[in-house]
JSON list of C-alpha atoms in Angstrom, two decimals:
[
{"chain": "E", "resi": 1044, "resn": "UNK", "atom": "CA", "xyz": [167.90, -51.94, -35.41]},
{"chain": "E", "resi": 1045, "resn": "UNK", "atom": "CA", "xyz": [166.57, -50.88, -31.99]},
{"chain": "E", "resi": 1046, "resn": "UNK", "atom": "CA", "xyz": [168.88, -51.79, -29.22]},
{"chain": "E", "resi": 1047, "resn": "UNK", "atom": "CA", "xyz": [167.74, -51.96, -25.51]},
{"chain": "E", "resi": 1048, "resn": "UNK", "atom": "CA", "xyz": [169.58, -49.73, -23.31]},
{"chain": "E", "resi": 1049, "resn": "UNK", "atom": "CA", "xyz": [171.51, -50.51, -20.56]},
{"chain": "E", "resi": 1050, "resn": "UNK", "atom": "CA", "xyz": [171.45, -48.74, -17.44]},
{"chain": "E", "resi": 1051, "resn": "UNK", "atom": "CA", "xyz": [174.05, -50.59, -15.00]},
{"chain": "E", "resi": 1052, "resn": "UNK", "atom": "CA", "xyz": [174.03, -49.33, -11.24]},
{"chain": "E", "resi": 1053, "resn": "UNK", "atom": "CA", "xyz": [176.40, -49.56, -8.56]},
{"chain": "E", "resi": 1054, "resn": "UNK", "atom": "CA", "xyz": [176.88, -52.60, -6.69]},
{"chain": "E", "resi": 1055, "resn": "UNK", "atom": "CA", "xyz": [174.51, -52.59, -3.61]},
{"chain": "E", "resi": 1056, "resn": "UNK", "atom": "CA", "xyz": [176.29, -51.29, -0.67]},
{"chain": "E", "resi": 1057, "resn": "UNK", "atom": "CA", "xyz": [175.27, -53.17, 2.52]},
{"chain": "E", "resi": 1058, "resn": "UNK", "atom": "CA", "xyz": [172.59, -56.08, 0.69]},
{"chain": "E", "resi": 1059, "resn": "UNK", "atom": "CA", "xyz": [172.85, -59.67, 0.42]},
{"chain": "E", "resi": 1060, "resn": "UNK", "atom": "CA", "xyz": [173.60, -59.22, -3.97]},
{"chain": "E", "resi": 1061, "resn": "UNK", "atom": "CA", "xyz": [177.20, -58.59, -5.25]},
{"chain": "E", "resi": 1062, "resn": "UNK", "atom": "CA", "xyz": [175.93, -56.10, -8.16]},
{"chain": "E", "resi": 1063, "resn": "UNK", "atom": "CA", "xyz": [172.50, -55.20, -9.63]},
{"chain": "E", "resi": 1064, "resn": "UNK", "atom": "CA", "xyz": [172.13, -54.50, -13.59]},
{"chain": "E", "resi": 1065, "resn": "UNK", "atom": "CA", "xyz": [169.08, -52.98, -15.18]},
{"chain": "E", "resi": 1066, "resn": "UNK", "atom": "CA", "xyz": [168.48, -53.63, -19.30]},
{"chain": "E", "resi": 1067, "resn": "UNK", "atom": "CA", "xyz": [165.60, -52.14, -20.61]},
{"chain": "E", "resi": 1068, "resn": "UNK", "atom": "CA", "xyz": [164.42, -53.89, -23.72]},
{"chain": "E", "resi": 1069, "resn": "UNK", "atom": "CA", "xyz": [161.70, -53.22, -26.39]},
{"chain": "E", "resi": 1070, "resn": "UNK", "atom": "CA", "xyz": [160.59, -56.29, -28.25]},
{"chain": "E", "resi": 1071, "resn": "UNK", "atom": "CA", "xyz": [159.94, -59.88, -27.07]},
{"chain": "E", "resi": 1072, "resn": "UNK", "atom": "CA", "xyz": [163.15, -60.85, -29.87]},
{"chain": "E", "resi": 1073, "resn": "UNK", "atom": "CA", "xyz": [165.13, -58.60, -27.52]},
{"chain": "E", "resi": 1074, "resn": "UNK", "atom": "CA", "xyz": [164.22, -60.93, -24.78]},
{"chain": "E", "resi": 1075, "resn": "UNK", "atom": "CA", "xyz": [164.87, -63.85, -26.52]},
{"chain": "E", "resi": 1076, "resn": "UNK", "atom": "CA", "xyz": [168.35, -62.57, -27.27]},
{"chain": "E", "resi": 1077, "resn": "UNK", "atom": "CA", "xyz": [169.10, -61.32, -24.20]},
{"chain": "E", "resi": 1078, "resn": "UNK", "atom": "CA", "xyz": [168.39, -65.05, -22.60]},
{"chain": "E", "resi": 1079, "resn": "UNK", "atom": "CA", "xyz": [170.02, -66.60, -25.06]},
{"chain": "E", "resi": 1080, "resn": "UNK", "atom": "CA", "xyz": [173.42, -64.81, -24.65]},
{"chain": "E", "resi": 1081, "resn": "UNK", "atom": "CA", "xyz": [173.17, -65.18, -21.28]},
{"chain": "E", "resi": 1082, "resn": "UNK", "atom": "CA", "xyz": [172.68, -68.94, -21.99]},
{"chain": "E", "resi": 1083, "resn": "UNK", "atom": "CA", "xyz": [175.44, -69.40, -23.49]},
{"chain": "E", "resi": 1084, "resn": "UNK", "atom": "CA", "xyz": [177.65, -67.94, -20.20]},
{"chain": "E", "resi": 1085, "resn": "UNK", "atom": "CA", "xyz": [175.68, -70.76, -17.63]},
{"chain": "E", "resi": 1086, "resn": "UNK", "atom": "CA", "xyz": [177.20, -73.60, -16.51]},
{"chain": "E", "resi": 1087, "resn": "UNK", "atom": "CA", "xyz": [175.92, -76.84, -14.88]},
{"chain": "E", "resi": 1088, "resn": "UNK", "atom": "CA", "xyz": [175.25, -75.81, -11.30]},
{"chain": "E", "resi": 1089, "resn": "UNK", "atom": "CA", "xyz": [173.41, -72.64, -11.84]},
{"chain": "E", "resi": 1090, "resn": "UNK", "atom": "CA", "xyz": [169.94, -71.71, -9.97]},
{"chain": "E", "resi": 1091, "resn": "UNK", "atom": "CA", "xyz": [168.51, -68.93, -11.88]},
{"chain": "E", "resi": 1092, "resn": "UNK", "atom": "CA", "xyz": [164.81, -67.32, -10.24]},
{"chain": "E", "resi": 1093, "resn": "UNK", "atom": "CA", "xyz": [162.77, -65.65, -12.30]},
{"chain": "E", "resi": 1094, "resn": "UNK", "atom": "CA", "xyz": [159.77, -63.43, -10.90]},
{"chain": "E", "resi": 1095, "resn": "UNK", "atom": "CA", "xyz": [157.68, -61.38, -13.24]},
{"chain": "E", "resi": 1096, "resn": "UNK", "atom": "CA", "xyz": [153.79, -61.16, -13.28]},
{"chain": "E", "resi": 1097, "resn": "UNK", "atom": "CA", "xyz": [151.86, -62.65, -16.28]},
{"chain": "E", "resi": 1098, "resn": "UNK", "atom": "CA", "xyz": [153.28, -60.99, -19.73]},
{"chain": "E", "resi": 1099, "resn": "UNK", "atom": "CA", "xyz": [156.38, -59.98, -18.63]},
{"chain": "E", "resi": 1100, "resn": "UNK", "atom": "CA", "xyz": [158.45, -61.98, -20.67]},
{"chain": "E", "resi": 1101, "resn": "UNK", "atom": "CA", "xyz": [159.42, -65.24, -18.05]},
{"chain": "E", "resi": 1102, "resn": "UNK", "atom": "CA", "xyz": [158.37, -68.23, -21.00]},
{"chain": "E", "resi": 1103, "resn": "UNK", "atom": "CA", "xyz": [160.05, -65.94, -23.73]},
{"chain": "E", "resi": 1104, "resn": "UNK", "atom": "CA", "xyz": [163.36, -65.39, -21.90]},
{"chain": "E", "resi": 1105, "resn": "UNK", "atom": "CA", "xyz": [163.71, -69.10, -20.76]},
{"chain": "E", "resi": 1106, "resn": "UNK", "atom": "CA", "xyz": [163.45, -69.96, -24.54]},
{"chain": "E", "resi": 1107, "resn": "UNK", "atom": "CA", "xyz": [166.36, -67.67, -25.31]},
{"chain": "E", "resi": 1108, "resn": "UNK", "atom": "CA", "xyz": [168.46, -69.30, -22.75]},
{"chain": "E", "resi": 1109, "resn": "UNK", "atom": "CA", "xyz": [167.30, -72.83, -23.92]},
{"chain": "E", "resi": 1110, "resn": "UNK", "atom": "CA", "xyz": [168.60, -71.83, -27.62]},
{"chain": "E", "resi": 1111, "resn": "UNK", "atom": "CA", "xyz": [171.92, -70.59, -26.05]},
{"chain": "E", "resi": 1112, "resn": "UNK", "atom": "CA", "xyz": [172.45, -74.04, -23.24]},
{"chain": "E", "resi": 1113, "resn": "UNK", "atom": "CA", "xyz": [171.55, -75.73, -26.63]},
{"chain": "E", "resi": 1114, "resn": "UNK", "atom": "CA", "xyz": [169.02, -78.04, -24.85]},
{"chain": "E", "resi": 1115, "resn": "UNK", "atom": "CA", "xyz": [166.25, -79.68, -26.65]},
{"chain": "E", "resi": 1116, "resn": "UNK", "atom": "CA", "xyz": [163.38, -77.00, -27.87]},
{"chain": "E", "resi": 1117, "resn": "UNK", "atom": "CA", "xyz": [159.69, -76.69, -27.17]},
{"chain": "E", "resi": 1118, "resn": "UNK", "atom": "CA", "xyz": [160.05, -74.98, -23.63]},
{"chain": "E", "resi": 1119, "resn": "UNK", "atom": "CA", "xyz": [156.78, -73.17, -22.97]},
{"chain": "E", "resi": 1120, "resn": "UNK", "atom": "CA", "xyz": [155.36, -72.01, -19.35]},
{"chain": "E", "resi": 1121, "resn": "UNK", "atom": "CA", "xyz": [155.14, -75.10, -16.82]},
{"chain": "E", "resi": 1122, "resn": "UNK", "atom": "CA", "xyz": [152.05, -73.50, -15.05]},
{"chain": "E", "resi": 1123, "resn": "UNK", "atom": "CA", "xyz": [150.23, -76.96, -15.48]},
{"chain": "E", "resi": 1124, "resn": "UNK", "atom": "CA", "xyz": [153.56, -79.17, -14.71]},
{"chain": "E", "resi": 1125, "resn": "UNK", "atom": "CA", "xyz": [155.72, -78.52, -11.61]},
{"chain": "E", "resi": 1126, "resn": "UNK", "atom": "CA", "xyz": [159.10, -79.38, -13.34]},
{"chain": "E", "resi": 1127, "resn": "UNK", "atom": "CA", "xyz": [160.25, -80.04, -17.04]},
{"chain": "E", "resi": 1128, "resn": "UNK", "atom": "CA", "xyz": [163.64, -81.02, -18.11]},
{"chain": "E", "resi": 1129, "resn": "UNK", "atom": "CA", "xyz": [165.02, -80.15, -21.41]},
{"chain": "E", "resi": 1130, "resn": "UNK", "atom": "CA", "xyz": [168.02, -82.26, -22.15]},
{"chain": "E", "resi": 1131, "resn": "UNK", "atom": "CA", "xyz": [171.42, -80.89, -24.07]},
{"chain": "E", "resi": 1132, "resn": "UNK", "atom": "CA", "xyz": [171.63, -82.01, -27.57]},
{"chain": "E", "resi": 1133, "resn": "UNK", "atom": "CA", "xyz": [174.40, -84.01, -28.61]},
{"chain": "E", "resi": 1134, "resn": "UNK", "atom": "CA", "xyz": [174.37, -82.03, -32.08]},
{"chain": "E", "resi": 1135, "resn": "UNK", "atom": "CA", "xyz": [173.29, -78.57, -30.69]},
{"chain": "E", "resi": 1136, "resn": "UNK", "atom": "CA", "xyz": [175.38, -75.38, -30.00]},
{"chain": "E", "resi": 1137, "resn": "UNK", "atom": "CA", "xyz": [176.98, -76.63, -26.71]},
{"chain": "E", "resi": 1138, "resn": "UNK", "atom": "CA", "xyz": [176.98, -80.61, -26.85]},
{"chain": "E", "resi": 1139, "resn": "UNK", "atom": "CA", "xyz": [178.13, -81.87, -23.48]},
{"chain": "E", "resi": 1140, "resn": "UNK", "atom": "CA", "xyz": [176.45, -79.05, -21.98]},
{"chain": "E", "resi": 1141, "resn": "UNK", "atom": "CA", "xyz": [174.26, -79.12, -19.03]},
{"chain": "E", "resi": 1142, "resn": "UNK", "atom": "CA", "xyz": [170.49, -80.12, -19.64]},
{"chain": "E", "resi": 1143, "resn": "UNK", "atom": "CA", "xyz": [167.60, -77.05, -18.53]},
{"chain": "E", "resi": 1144, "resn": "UNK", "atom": "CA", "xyz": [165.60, -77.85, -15.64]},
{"chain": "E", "resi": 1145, "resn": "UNK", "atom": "CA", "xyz": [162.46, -75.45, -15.82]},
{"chain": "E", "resi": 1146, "resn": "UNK", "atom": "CA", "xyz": [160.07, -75.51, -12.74]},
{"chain": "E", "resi": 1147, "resn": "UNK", "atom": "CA", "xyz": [156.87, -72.99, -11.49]},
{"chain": "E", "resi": 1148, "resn": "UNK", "atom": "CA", "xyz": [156.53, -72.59, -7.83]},
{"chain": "E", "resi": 1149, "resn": "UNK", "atom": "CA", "xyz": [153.79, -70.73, -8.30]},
{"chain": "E", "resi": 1150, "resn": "UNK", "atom": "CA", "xyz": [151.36, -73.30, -6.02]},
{"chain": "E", "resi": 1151, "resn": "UNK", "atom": "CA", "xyz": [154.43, -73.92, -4.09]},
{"chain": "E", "resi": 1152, "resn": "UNK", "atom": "CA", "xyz": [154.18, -72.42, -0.45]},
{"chain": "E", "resi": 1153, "resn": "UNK", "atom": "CA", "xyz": [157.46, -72.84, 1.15]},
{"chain": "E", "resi": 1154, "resn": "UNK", "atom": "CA", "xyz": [161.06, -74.46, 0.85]},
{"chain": "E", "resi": 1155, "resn": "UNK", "atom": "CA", "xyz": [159.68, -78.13, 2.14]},
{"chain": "E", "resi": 1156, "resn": "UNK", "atom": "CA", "xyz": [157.95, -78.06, -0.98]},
{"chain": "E", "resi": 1157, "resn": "UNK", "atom": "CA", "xyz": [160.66, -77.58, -3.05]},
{"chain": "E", "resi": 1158, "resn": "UNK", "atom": "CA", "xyz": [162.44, -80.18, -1.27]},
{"chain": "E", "resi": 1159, "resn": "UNK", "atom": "CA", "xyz": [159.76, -82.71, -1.74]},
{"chain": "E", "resi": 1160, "resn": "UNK", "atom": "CA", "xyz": [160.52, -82.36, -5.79]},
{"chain": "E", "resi": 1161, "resn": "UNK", "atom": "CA", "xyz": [164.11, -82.63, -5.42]},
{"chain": "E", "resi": 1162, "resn": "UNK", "atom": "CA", "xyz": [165.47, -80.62, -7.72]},
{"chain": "E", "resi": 1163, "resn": "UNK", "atom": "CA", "xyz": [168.85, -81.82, -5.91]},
{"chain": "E", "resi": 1164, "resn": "UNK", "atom": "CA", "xyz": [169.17, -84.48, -7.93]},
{"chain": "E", "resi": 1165, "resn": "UNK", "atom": "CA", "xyz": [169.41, -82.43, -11.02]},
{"chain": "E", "resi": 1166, "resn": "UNK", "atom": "CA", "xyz": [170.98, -79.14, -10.24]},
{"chain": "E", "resi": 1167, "resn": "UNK", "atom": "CA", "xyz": [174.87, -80.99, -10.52]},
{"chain": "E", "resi": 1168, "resn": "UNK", "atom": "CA", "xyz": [174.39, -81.79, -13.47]},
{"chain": "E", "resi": 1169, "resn": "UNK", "atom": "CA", "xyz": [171.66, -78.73, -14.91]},
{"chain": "E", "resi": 1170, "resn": "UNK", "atom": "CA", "xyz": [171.13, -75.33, -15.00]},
{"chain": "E", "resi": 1171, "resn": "UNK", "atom": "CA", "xyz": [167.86, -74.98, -12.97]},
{"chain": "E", "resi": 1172, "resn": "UNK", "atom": "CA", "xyz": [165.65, -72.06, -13.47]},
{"chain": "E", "resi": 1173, "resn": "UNK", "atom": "CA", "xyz": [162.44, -71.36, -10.82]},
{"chain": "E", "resi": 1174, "resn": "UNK", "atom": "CA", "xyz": [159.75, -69.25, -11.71]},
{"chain": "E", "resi": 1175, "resn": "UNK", "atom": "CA", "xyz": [158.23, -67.48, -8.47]},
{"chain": "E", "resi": 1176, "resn": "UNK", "atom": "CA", "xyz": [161.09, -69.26, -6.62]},
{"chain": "E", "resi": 1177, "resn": "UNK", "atom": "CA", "xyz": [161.99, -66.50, -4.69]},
{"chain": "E", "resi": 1178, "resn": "UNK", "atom": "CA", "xyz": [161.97, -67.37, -0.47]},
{"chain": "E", "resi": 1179, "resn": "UNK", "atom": "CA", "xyz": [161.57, -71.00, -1.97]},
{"chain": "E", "resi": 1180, "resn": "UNK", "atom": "CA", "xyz": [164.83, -72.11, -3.61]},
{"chain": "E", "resi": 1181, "resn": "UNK", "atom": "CA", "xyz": [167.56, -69.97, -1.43]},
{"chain": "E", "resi": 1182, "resn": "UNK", "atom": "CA", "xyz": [168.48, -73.01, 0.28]},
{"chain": "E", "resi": 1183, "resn": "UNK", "atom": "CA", "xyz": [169.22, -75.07, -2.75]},
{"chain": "E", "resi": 1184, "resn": "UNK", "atom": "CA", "xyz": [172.49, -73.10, -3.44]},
{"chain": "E", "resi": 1185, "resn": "UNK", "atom": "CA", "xyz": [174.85, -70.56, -2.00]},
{"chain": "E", "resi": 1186, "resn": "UNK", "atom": "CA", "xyz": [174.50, -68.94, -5.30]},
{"chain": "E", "resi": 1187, "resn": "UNK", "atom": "CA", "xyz": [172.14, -67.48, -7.64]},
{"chain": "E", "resi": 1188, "resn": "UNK", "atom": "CA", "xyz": [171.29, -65.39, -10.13]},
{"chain": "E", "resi": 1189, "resn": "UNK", "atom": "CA", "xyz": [167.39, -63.72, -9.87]},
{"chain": "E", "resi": 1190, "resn": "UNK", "atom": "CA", "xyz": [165.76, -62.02, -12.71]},
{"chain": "E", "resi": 1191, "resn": "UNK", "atom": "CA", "xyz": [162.83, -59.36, -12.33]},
{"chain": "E", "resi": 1192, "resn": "UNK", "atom": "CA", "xyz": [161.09, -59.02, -15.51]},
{"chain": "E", "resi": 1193, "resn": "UNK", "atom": "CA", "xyz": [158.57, -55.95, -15.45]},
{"chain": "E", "resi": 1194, "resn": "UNK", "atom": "CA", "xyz": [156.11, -54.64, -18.25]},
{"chain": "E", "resi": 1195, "resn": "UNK", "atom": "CA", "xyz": [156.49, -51.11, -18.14]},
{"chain": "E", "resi": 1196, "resn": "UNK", "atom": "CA", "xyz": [152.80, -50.65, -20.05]},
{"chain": "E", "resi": 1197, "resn": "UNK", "atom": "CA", "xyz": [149.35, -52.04, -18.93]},
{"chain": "E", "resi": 1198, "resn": "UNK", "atom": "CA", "xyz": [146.75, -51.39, -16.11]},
{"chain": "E", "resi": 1199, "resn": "UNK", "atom": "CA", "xyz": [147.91, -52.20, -12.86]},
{"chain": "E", "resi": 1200, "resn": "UNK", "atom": "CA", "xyz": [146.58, -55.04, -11.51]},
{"chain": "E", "resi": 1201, "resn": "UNK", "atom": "CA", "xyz": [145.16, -56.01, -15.20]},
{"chain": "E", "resi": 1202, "resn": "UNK", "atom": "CA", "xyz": [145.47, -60.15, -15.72]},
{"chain": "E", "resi": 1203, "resn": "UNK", "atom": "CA", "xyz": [146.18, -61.05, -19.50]},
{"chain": "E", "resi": 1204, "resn": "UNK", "atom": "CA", "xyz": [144.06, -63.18, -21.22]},
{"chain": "E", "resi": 1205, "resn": "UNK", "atom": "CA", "xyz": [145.59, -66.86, -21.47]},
{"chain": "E", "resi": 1206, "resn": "UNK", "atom": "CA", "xyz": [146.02, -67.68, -25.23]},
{"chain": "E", "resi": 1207, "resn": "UNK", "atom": "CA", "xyz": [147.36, -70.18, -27.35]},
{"chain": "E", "resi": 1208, "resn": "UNK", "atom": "CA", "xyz": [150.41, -69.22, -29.86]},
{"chain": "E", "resi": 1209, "resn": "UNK", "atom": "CA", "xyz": [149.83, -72.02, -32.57]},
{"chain": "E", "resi": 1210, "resn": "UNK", "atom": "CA", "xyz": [153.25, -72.44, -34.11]},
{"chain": "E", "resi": 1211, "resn": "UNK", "atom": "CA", "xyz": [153.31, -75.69, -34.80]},
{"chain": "E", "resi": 1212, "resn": "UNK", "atom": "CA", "xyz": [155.09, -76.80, -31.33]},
{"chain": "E", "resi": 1213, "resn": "UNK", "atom": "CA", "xyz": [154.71, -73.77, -28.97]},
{"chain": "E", "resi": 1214, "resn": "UNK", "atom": "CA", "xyz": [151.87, -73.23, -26.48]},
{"chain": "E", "resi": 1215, "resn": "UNK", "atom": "CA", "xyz": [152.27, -69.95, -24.66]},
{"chain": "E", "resi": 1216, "resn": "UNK", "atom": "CA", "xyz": [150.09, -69.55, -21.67]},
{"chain": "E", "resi": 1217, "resn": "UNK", "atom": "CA", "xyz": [151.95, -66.25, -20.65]},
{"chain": "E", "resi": 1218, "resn": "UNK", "atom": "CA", "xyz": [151.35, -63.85, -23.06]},
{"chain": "E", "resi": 1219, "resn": "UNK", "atom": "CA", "xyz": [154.73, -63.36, -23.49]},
{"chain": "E", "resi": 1220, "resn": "UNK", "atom": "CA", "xyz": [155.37, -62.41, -27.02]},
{"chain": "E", "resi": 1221, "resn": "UNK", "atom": "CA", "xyz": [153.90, -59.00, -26.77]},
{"chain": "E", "resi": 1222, "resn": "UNK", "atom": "CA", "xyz": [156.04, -56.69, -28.54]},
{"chain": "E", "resi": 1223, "resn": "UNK", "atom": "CA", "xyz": [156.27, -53.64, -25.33]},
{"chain": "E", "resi": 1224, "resn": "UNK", "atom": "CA", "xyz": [159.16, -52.09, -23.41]},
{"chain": "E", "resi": 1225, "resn": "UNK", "atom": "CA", "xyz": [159.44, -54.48, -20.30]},
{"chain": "E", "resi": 1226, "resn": "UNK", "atom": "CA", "xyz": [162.95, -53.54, -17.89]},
{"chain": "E", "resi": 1227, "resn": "UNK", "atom": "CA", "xyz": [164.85, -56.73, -16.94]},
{"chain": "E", "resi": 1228, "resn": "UNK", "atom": "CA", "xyz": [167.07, -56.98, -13.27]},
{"chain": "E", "resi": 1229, "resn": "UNK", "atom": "CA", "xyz": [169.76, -58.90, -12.76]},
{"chain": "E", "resi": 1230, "resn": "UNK", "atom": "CA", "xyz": [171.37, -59.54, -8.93]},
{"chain": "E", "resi": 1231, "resn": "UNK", "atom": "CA", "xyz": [174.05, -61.59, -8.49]},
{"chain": "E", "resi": 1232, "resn": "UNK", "atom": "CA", "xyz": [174.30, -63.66, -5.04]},
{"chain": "E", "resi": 1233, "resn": "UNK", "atom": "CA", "xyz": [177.08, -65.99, -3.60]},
{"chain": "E", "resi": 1234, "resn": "UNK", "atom": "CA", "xyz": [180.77, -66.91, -4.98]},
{"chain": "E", "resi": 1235, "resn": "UNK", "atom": "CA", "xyz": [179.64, -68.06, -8.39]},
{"chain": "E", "resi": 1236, "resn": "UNK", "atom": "CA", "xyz": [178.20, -64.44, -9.26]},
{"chain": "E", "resi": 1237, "resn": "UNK", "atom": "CA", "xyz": [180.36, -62.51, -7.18]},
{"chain": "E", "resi": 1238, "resn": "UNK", "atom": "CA", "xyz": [180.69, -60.44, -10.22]},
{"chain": "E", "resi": 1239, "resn": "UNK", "atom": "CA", "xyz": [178.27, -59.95, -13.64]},
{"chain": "E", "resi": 1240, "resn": "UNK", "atom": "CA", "xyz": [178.58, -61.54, -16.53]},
{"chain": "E", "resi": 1241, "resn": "UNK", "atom": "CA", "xyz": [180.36, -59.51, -19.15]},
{"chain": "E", "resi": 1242, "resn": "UNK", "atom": "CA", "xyz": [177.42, -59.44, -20.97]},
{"chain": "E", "resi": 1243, "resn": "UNK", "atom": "CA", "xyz": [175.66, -57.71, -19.14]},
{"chain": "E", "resi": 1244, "resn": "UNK", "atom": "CA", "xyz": [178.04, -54.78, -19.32]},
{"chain": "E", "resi": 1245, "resn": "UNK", "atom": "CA", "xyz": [177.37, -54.05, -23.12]},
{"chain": "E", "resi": 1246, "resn": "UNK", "atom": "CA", "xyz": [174.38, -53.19, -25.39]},
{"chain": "E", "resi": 1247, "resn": "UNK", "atom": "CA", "xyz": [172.70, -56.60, -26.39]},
{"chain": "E", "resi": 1248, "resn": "UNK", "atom": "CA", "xyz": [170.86, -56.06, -29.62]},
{"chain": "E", "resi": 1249, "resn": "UNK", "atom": "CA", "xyz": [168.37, -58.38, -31.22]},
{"chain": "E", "resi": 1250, "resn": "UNK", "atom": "CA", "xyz": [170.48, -60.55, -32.89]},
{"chain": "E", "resi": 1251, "resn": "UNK", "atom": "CA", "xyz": [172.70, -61.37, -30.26]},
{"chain": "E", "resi": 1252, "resn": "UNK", "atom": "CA", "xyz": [176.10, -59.35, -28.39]}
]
C-alpha cells in the first residue's frame, strides 16, 4: 500500500500561521482519505480555504471531508453555484454534527462580496469551506485553516479539459480524480488552530490513519 509522506516543517517564525505541514500524496484515494480524516477532527465553526488550480485535487478532497463530517453525499465542484450546503445525516458517521457549507469565490472580487452571500448565517452552525477564498473570507473568522493543493506533474500554465465523471451521481468539472503526486499545505491561523491536528503529524494511508 503506498503511503504519502509527510514532511512537517517548523512553525513559521515571525508570520501570521501558528505551524505549516506539508503531505505529499500519490493517488486521488489518498486525497480522499486525507480529507476525510481530517473531517472527522472539524467542528461547527470552522472556515477552511482551499486554493489549488484546476486538477489539483480541491472537489476530491472536499468529498473526503464530507464522508468524514458525515453530511449528505453528492458534493461535486460549485463552479456554476456560488454556495451549496450539504446537511449532517441523522444516520451517518457523526449525527448531530455540523452540516458542510461548500462555496467558489472564484467570480468573487473582494470581501463585500462575500458578505453579500452571508455565509454568517451558516458558519455557527457549519463547517464552511471557500474555494479561492483567500483575501476574501479572512474577515469571517479569527480562525482558519487554508489548504494549498499543488499538482506536482503537468505543463505550466496547461488548463485541463472539463469532463464529466458519470458515476451515477457525481459530476466532476475539476479533473480531480487523476491518479498523480499532488503536495498538500496546511497553515493553521487564530486560537482554534493554534496548534495542528494530530493527524497531521502521522503517515495517513489510503484507507484512513
Amino acid at each position: 500500500m503506498n503511503e504519502p509522506l509527510l514532511e512537517p516543517s517548523e512553525p513559521l517564525k515571525g508570520g501570521e500561521p501558528f505551524w505549516e505541514r506539508s503531505l505529499k500524496v500519490t493517488t486521488a484515494e489518498q486525497t480522499h482519505a486525507l480529507g476525510a480524516a481530517l473531517g472527522g477532527v472539524l467542528e461547527a465553526g470552522d472556515l477552511l480555504v482551499l486554493t489549488g488550480e484546476l486538477g489539483a485535487g480541491k472537489t476530491t478532497f472536499t468529498q473526503g471531508l464530507g464522508e468524514g463530517l458525515g453530511v449528505r453525499a453528492g458534493i461535486i465542484s460549485p463552479t456554476f453555484v456560488l454556495v451549496r450546503i450539504h446537511p449532517n445525516l441523522p444516520d451517518g458517521p457523526r449525527p448531530g454534527g455540523p452540516d458542510l457549507v461548500h462555496v467558489d469565490a472564484y467570480r468573487l472580487e473582494s470581501a463585500a462580496e462575500i458578505d453579500d452571500i452571508d455565509l454568517e448565517n451558516t458558519m455557527d452552525s457549519s463547517v464552511t469551506v471557500v474555494e479561492w477564498g483567500r483575501d476574501r473570507v479572512e474577515h469571517l473568522s479569527d480562525s482558519r485553516l487554508e489548504v494549498d493543493l499543488h499538482r506536482s506533474v503537468g505543463a505550466e500554465g496547461v488548463v485541463p479539459a472539463i469532463h464529466v465523471e458519470d458515476s451515477g451521481t457525481v459530476l466532476d468539472f475539476d479533473t480531480d480524480d487523476d491518479d498523480e503526486p499532488r503536495t498538500i499545505i496546511f497553515r493553521g491561523f487564530g486560537p482554534r488552530w493554534a496548534e495542528a491536528p494530530k493527524l497531521l503529524e502521522t503517515t495517513i494511508s489510503e484507507g484512513g490513519h
